[in-house]
Amino acid sequence: VGNGVFDDYKYFQKMLDSIPSNAVVILDGKKVYYNNFSGRENKANIWTLTKPITIFANSALLTRRTPKRIGTKDNKSSVLKLSGEGPFNLYNLRIEGANPIGKIKNHLKQDTDISGYAICDCQDFGVHIINANNIKIVDADISCCSFNIWVESSSDIKITGKLHHSGQVVPNITAKDLAYGAGVKILNSRIFNIDVEGRYNTNATVEVEPNNSFGKVRVLSFDNLSNGLVIYNSNNIQFYSYTKNTIQGNGTFIISNNGKIETGNIKGTSITEGCSWVGTYVQLKGDSGFNVSNIDLVCVSSLCDNYGLVIENKSTKFLENVRIDYRGERNSTVKKGFDMKVIGDVAG
């Protein structure tokens, strides 16, 4: 029906199931396709693609009822799920996850004065890509999910568009983990090209973490909570990251700890204008099982409260072949730190 009220789940899914492989679907851009997610046996209904298909969405809105932890099992559910061999080609896809915008919680699950982010009752996704190959999502506009796009164990991926208002999963908050989501999270995957803009994302607009390789990222982030771009236990990554006004964190954060693969062969440009912590942060943690090598960056940091650039080795492993061309302007004025800081054994 597409009026945003009627439950379109079974009819939309019947259409996806009945068309042949490599078919083309053209959606009415004026419609709102609504999924009430009323499933049986405590399992939510999810629009699912398992065969090659092209969808011209024309900015039609795909949405759902508000995800719930209790009752129908919505945790790790999604508005749209892709699995299997592509090509999956999705153009002008618009998804809204129906989580409310509200105030970020602290480690005691109490309201803070930071608002403008999605507040979630469970971990939910806009698009869930798992065990899939040959995916192209072009000019997407996805918002108000804990993770707007979640990519896992997949390859040959291209994503462009706007990913905004990712959320905090309140029941998952602990003293060590504030349960922040992201615009797109990619893990255990390879060969990807991500070019996105994000606003009001909680952890980052793009999380390349963990165990990814051979990726390109171009990301613009505005008013995120924790970071613009995170690269974590991944290698052979090229990036351009511009971050402005991170509320409680960094611009670009590159990390290695006890993951399955080494962090290294990372080349990129990191530009940060305004953040509460570090403009560009390269960190080898104490529990890392790997050396980190071949970090080649151009960094420009301004108006960062603590540091413009930090390179930190807290382990017994090597942090080597580090090449950084750095310029800092008006950093450290709030916390009276340093413009640049190197900690531990670093060679480069």
CSV table of C-alpha atoms in Angstrom, one decimal:
chain,number,residue,atom,x,y,z
A,1,VAL,CA,0.0,0.0,0.0
A,2,GLY,CA,2.9,2.4,0.8
A,3,ASN,CA,0.9,4.8,3.0
A,4,GLY,CA,3.2,4.5,6.0
A,5,VAL,CA,0.4,2.9,8.2
A,6,PHE,CA,-0.5,-0.4,6.5
A,7,ASP,CA,1.8,-3.3,7.3
A,8,ASP,CA,3.5,-3.9,3.9
A,9,TYR,CA,5.8,-6.6,5.1
A,10,LYS,CA,4.4,-9.8,3.5
A,11,TYR,CA,3.5,-8.1,0.2
A,12,PHE,CA,6.9,-6.4,-0.2
A,13,GLN,CA,8.6,-9.7,0.7
A,14,LYS,CA,6.4,-11.7,-1.7
A,15,MET,CA,7.5,-9.3,-4.5
A,16,LEU,CA,11.2,-9.8,-3.6
A,17,ASP,CA,10.8,-13.6,-3.5
A,18,SER,CA,8.8,-14.0,-6.7
A,19,ILE,CA,10.9,-11.9,-9.1
A,20,PRO,CA,13.7,-13.7,-11.0
A,21,SER,CA,17.4,-13.2,-10.4
A,22,ASN,CA,18.8,-10.0,-12.0
A,23,ALA,CA,15.4,-8.4,-12.1
A,24,VAL,CA,14.9,-4.7,-11.7
A,25,VAL,CA,12.5,-3.2,-9.1
A,26,ILE,CA,11.4,0.4,-9.4
A,27,LEU,CA,9.7,1.9,-6.3
A,28,ASP,CA,7.3,4.8,-6.2
A,29,GLY,CA,9.3,7.6,-4.6
A,30,LYS,CA,6.2,9.1,-3.0
A,31,LYS,CA,5.4,6.0,-1.0
A,32,VAL,CA,6.3,5.0,2.6
A,33,TYR,CA,6.7,1.2,2.9
A,34,TYR,CA,6.0,0.2,6.5
A,35,ASN,CA,7.0,-3.0,8.3
A,36,ASN,CA,5.2,-3.7,11.5
A,37,PHE,CA,7.7,-6.5,12.3
A,38,SER,CA,5.0,-8.7,13.9
A,39,GLY,CA,6.6,-12.1,13.5
A,40,ARG,CA,5.9,-15.5,15.0
A,41,GLU,CA,8.0,-17.5,17.5
A,42,ASN,CA,9.6,-14.4,18.9
A,43,LYS,CA,11.3,-13.6,15.6
A,44,ALA,CA,10.9,-10.3,13.7
A,45,ASN,CA,9.9,-10.1,10.0
A,46,ILE,CA,12.8,-8.7,8.0
A,47,TRP,CA,12.7,-7.7,4.3
A,48,THR,CA,15.4,-10.1,2.9
A,49,LEU,CA,17.3,-10.3,-0.4
A,50,THR,CA,19.1,-13.5,-1.2
A,51,LYS,CA,19.5,-13.3,-5.0
A,52,PRO,CA,20.9,-10.8,-7.5
A,53,ILE,CA,18.6,-7.8,-7.8
A,54,THR,CA,18.6,-4.1,-8.7
A,55,ILE,CA,16.4,-1.7,-6.9
A,56,PHE,CA,15.8,1.9,-8.0
A,57,ALA,CA,14.2,3.2,-4.7
A,58,ASN,CA,13.7,6.8,-5.9
A,59,SER,CA,14.0,7.9,-2.3
A,60,ALA,CA,10.9,6.0,-1.3
A,61,LEU,CA,11.0,5.5,2.5
A,62,LEU,CA,11.4,2.1,4.0
A,63,THR,CA,10.6,2.1,7.7
A,64,ARG,CA,9.5,0.0,10.6
A,65,ARG,CA,7.9,0.2,14.0
A,66,THR,CA,10.2,1.2,16.9
A,67,PRO,CA,12.5,-1.7,17.7
A,68,LYS,CA,11.7,-3.4,21.0
A,69,ARG,CA,13.9,-5.6,23.2
A,70,ILE,CA,10.9,-7.2,24.9
A,71,GLY,CA,8.3,-9.1,23.0
A,72,THR,CA,9.1,-9.6,19.3
A,73,LYS,CA,12.8,-10.4,19.1
A,74,ASP,CA,14.2,-7.2,17.4
A,75,ASN,CA,17.8,-7.4,18.6
A,76,LYS,CA,20.1,-7.5,15.5
A,77,SER,CA,17.1,-7.2,13.3
A,78,SER,CA,17.2,-4.8,10.3
A,79,VAL,CA,14.8,-3.1,7.9
A,80,LEU,CA,16.6,-4.7,4.9
A,81,LYS,CA,19.0,-7.8,4.9
A,82,LEU,CA,21.3,-8.9,2.1
A,83,SER,CA,22.9,-12.3,2.0
A,84,GLY,CA,24.4,-14.5,-0.8
A,85,GLU,CA,26.0,-13.9,-4.2
A,86,GLY,CA,25.2,-10.6,-5.9
A,87,PRO,CA,25.2,-8.3,-7.6
A,88,PHE,CA,22.9,-6.4,-5.2
A,89,ASN,CA,22.5,-2.9,-6.7
A,90,LEU,CA,20.5,-0.5,-4.5
A,91,TYR,CA,20.1,3.1,-5.7
A,92,ASN,CA,18.6,6.1,-3.8
A,93,LEU,CA,17.7,3.9,-0.8
A,94,ARG,CA,16.1,5.8,2.1
A,95,ILE,CA,15.6,4.0,5.4
A,96,GLU,CA,14.5,5.4,8.8
A,97,GLY,CA,14.9,3.1,11.8
A,98,ALA,CA,12.2,4.6,13.9
A,99,ASN,CA,14.3,5.0,17.1
A,100,PRO,CA,13.6,8.2,18.9
A,101,ILE,CA,16.0,11.2,19.1
A,102,GLY,CA,16.9,12.0,22.6
A,103,LYS,CA,19.6,12.5,25.3
A,104,ILE,CA,22.7,10.4,25.6
A,105,LYS,CA,23.0,8.4,28.8
A,106,ASN,CA,26.0,8.1,31.1
A,107,HIS,CA,27.4,4.9,32.6
A,108,LEU,CA,24.6,4.9,35.1
A,109,LYS,CA,22.0,5.1,32.3
A,110,GLN,CA,21.1,8.6,33.5
A,111,ASP,CA,20.4,11.4,31.0
A,112,THR,CA,23.2,13.8,30.2
A,113,ASP,CA,22.8,17.2,28.6
A,114,ILE,CA,24.0,15.9,25.2
A,115,SER,CA,21.1,15.5,22.8
A,116,GLY,CA,20.4,14.9,19.1
A,117,TYR,CA,21.2,11.2,18.8
A,118,ALA,CA,19.1,8.1,18.4
A,119,ILE,CA,18.3,6.3,21.7
A,120,CYS,CA,17.7,2.6,21.2
A,121,ASP,CA,16.2,-0.2,23.2
A,122,CYS,CA,18.2,-2.9,21.3
A,123,GLN,CA,20.9,-3.2,18.7
A,124,ASP,CA,19.2,-2.8,15.3
A,125,PHE,CA,20.4,-2.1,11.7
A,126,GLY,CA,19.1,-0.2,8.7
A,127,VAL,CA,20.8,-2.5,6.2
A,128,HIS,CA,22.4,-5.8,7.4
A,129,ILE,CA,24.9,-7.2,4.9
A,130,ILE,CA,26.2,-10.7,6.0
A,131,ASN,CA,28.0,-13.4,4.0
A,132,ALA,CA,27.3,-11.4,0.8
A,133,ASN,CA,29.4,-10.5,-2.2
A,134,ASN,CA,29.2,-7.8,-4.9
A,135,ILE,CA,27.1,-5.1,-3.2
A,136,LYS,CA,26.6,-1.6,-4.4
A,137,ILE,CA,24.5,0.9,-2.3
A,138,VAL,CA,24.6,4.3,-4.1
A,139,ASP,CA,23.2,7.6,-2.7
A,140,ALA,CA,21.6,6.1,0.4
A,141,ASP,CA,20.0,8.1,3.1
A,142,ILE,CA,19.8,6.0,6.3
A,143,SER,CA,19.1,7.2,9.8
A,144,CYS,CA,17.9,6.4,13.4
A,145,CYS,CA,19.2,2.9,13.8
A,146,SER,CA,21.9,1.9,16.3
A,147,PHE,CA,24.0,1.0,13.2
A,148,ASN,CA,22.6,2.4,10.0
A,149,ILE,CA,24.6,-0.2,8.0
A,150,TRP,CA,26.3,-3.3,9.4
A,151,VAL,CA,28.6,-5.3,7.1
A,152,GLU,CA,29.9,-8.6,8.2
A,153,SER,CA,32.0,-11.4,6.5
A,154,SER,CA,31.4,-9.9,3.0
A,155,SER,CA,33.4,-8.6,0.1
A,156,ASP,CA,33.4,-6.4,-3.0
A,157,ILE,CA,31.3,-3.6,-1.3
A,158,LYS,CA,30.6,0.0,-2.4
A,159,ILE,CA,28.6,2.4,-0.3
A,160,THR,CA,27.9,6.1,-0.9
A,161,GLY,CA,25.4,8.5,0.7
A,162,LYS,CA,24.4,10.0,4.0
A,163,LEU,CA,24.4,8.0,7.3
A,164,HIS,CA,23.2,10.0,10.3
A,165,HIS,CA,21.8,9.8,13.8
A,166,SER,CA,23.1,6.4,14.7
A,167,GLY,CA,22.2,5.4,18.2
A,168,GLN,CA,23.1,4.4,21.8
A,169,VAL,CA,21.8,1.0,22.9
A,170,VAL,CA,20.8,1.9,26.4
A,171,PRO,CA,20.3,-1.6,27.9
A,172,ASN,CA,23.8,-2.5,26.8
A,173,ILE,CA,25.5,0.3,28.7
A,174,THR,CA,28.2,-0.7,31.2
A,175,ALA,CA,30.9,1.3,33.0
A,176,LYS,CA,33.4,0.3,30.3
A,177,ASP,CA,31.2,0.5,27.3
A,178,LEU,CA,28.6,3.2,26.6
A,179,ALA,CA,27.1,1.1,23.7
A,180,TYR,CA,27.5,3.6,20.9
A,181,GLY,CA,26.6,2.7,17.3
A,182,ALA,CA,27.8,4.0,14.0
A,183,GLY,CA,26.8,5.2,10.5
A,184,VAL,CA,28.5,2.1,9.0
A,185,LYS,CA,30.4,-0.7,10.7
A,186,ILE,CA,32.4,-3.1,8.6
A,187,LEU,CA,34.0,-6.3,10.1
A,188,ASN,CA,35.6,-9.4,8.9
A,189,SER,CA,35.4,-8.1,5.4
A,190,ARG,CA,37.6,-7.2,2.4
A,191,ILE,CA,37.6,-5.2,-0.8
A,192,PHE,CA,35.4,-2.2,0.0
A,193,ASN,CA,34.9,1.4,-1.0
A,194,ILE,CA,33.0,3.7,1.3
A,195,ASP,CA,32.2,7.3,0.5
A,196,VAL,CA,29.7,8.8,3.0
A,197,GLU,CA,28.7,11.8,5.0
A,198,GLY,CA,27.5,11.6,8.6
A,199,ARG,CA,26.0,13.8,11.2
A,200,TYR,CA,25.1,13.1,14.8
A,201,ASN,CA,26.5,9.6,14.8
A,202,THR,CA,27.4,8.1,18.3
A,203,ASN,CA,30.7,6.2,17.9
A,204,ALA,CA,31.7,7.2,14.4
A,205,THR,CA,30.4,7.7,10.9
A,206,VAL,CA,32.6,4.9,9.7
A,207,GLU,CA,34.0,2.0,11.8
A,208,VAL,CA,36.5,-0.3,10.1
A,209,GLU,CA,36.7,-2.8,12.9
A,210,PRO,CA,37.9,-5.5,13.3
A,211,ASN,CA,39.7,-7.8,10.8
A,212,ASN,CA,39.2,-6.0,7.5
A,213,SER,CA,41.6,-5.5,4.6
A,214,PHE,CA,41.9,-3.8,1.3
A,215,GLY,CA,39.5,-0.9,1.7
A,216,LYS,CA,39.1,2.7,0.7
A,217,VAL,CA,37.2,5.2,2.8
A,218,ARG,CA,36.2,8.8,2.2
A,219,VAL,CA,34.2,10.2,5.1
A,220,LEU,CA,32.9,13.6,6.2
A,221,SER,CA,31.6,13.8,9.8
A,222,PHE,CA,29.8,16.6,11.6
A,223,ASP,CA,28.7,16.8,15.3
A,224,ASN,CA,29.5,13.1,16.0
A,225,LEU,CA,29.8,12.1,19.6
A,226,SER,CA,33.0,10.0,19.8
A,227,ASN,CA,34.9,9.9,16.5
A,228,GLY,CA,34.7,10.6,12.8
A,229,LEU,CA,36.6,7.5,11.5
A,230,VAL,CA,37.8,4.4,13.5
A,231,ILE,CA,40.3,1.9,12.0
A,232,TYR,CA,40.7,-1.0,14.4
A,233,ASN,CA,42.8,-4.2,13.8
A,234,SER,CA,42.6,-3.8,10.0
A,235,ASN,CA,45.2,-3.4,7.3
A,236,ASN,CA,45.7,-2.1,3.7
A,237,ILE,CA,43.4,0.8,4.2
A,238,GLN,CA,43.4,4.1,2.3
A,239,PHE,CA,41.3,7.0,3.6
A,240,TYR,CA,40.4,10.6,3.6
A,241,SER,CA,38.6,11.8,6.8
A,242,TYR,CA,37.3,15.3,7.6
A,243,THR,CA,35.8,15.6,11.0
A,244,LYS,CA,34.2,18.7,12.5
A,245,ASN,CA,33.0,19.2,16.1
A,246,THR,CA,33.4,15.8,17.8
A,247,ILE,CA,31.6,16.3,21.1
A,248,GLN,CA,33.5,13.7,23.3
A,249,GLY,CA,36.3,12.1,21.3
A,250,ASN,CA,38.6,12.2,18.3
A,251,GLY,CA,38.7,13.0,14.6
A,252,THR,CA,40.5,9.8,13.3
A,253,PHE,CA,41.3,6.9,15.7
A,254,ILE,CA,43.7,4.1,14.5
A,255,ILE,CA,44.0,1.3,17.0
A,256,SER,CA,45.7,-2.1,17.4
A,257,ASN,CA,45.1,-4.5,20.2
A,258,ASN,CA,44.7,-8.3,20.6
A,259,GLY,CA,42.8,-8.8,17.3
A,260,LYS,CA,43.1,-11.5,14.7
A,261,ILE,CA,45.1,-9.5,12.2
A,262,GLU,CA,47.7,-6.7,12.4
A,263,THR,CA,47.0,-3.0,11.9
A,264,GLY,CA,49.2,-1.7,9.2
A,265,ASN,CA,49.7,-0.4,5.7
A,266,ILE,CA,47.4,2.5,6.4
A,267,LYS,CA,47.7,5.6,4.3
A,268,GLY,CA,45.5,8.6,4.5
A,269,THR,CA,44.6,12.2,5.2
A,270,SER,CA,43.0,13.2,8.5
A,271,ILE,CA,41.6,16.7,8.9
A,272,THR,CA,40.0,17.6,12.2
A,273,GLU,CA,38.3,20.9,13.1
A,274,GLY,CA,37.2,20.9,16.7
A,275,CYS,CA,37.1,17.8,19.1
A,276,SER,CA,37.3,17.3,22.8
A,277,TRP,CA,40.3,14.9,22.7
A,278,VAL,CA,42.7,14.2,19.8
A,279,GLY,CA,42.6,15.2,16.2
A,280,THR,CA,44.4,12.1,15.0
A,281,TYR,CA,45.2,9.3,17.4
A,282,VAL,CA,47.4,6.3,16.5
A,283,GLN,CA,47.5,3.8,19.4
A,284,LEU,CA,49.2,0.4,19.8
A,285,LYS,CA,47.7,-1.1,23.0
A,286,GLY,CA,49.5,-3.1,25.6
A,287,ASP,CA,47.7,-6.4,24.7
A,288,SER,CA,48.4,-6.2,21.0
A,289,GLY,CA,49.8,-9.5,19.6
A,290,PHE,CA,51.1,-7.8,16.4
A,291,ASN,CA,53.6,-5.1,15.4
A,292,VAL,CA,52.2,-2.0,13.6
A,293,SER,CA,54.1,-0.8,10.6
A,294,ASN,CA,53.7,1.5,7.6
A,295,ILE,CA,51.4,4.2,8.8
A,296,ASP,CA,51.6,7.1,6.3
A,297,LEU,CA,49.4,10.1,7.2
A,298,VAL,CA,48.9,13.7,6.4
A,299,CYS,CA,47.2,15.3,9.4
A,300,VAL,CA,45.8,18.8,10.0
A,301,SER,CA,44.3,19.5,13.4
A,302,SER,CA,42.7,22.7,14.8
A,303,LEU,CA,40.7,23.5,17.9
A,304,CYS,CA,41.2,20.1,19.5
A,305,ASP,CA,40.9,20.5,23.3
A,306,ASN,CA,43.7,18.1,24.3
A,307,TYR,CA,46.0,17.2,21.4
A,308,GLY,CA,46.2,17.7,17.7
A,309,LEU,CA,48.2,14.4,17.2
A,310,VAL,CA,49.1,11.5,19.5
A,311,ILE,CA,51.2,8.5,18.6
A,312,GLU,CA,51.2,5.9,21.4
A,313,ASN,CA,52.9,2.6,21.9
A,314,LYS,CA,51.9,1.0,25.2
A,315,SER,CA,53.1,-2.5,24.2
A,316,THR,CA,56.3,-4.5,23.8
A,317,LYS,CA,55.7,-4.7,20.1
A,318,PHE,CA,57.1,-2.4,17.4
A,319,LEU,CA,55.4,0.7,16.1
A,320,GLU,CA,57.6,1.5,13.2
A,321,ASN,CA,57.8,3.0,9.7
A,322,VAL,CA,55.5,5.8,10.8
A,323,ARG,CA,55.5,8.7,8.4
A,324,ILE,CA,53.4,11.7,9.4
A,325,ASP,CA,53.2,15.2,7.8
A,326,TYR,CA,51.4,17.2,10.5
A,327,ARG,CA,50.2,20.7,11.0
A,328,GLY,CA,48.4,21.9,14.1
A,329,GLU,CA,46.6,25.2,14.8
A,330,ARG,CA,45.1,26.4,18.1
A,331,ASN,CA,45.0,23.0,19.8
A,332,SER,CA,45.3,22.3,23.5
A,333,THR,CA,43.9,25.6,24.6
A,334,VAL,CA,41.1,24.1,26.8
A,335,LYS,CA,42.9,21.3,28.6
A,336,LYS,CA,46.4,22.9,28.4
A,337,GLY,CA,47.9,19.8,26.9
A,338,PHE,CA,50.3,19.7,24.0
A,339,ASP,CA,49.8,20.1,20.3
A,340,MET,CA,51.6,16.8,19.6
A,341,LYS,CA,52.6,13.9,21.8
A,342,VAL,CA,54.6,10.7,21.3
A,343,ILE,CA,54.4,8.0,24.0
A,344,GLY,CA,56.6,4.9,24.1
A,345,ASP,CA,58.8,3.3,21.5
A,346,VAL,CA,57.9,4.8,18.1
A,347,ALA,CA,60.2,4.7,15.0
A,348,GLY,CA,59.6,6.8,11.9
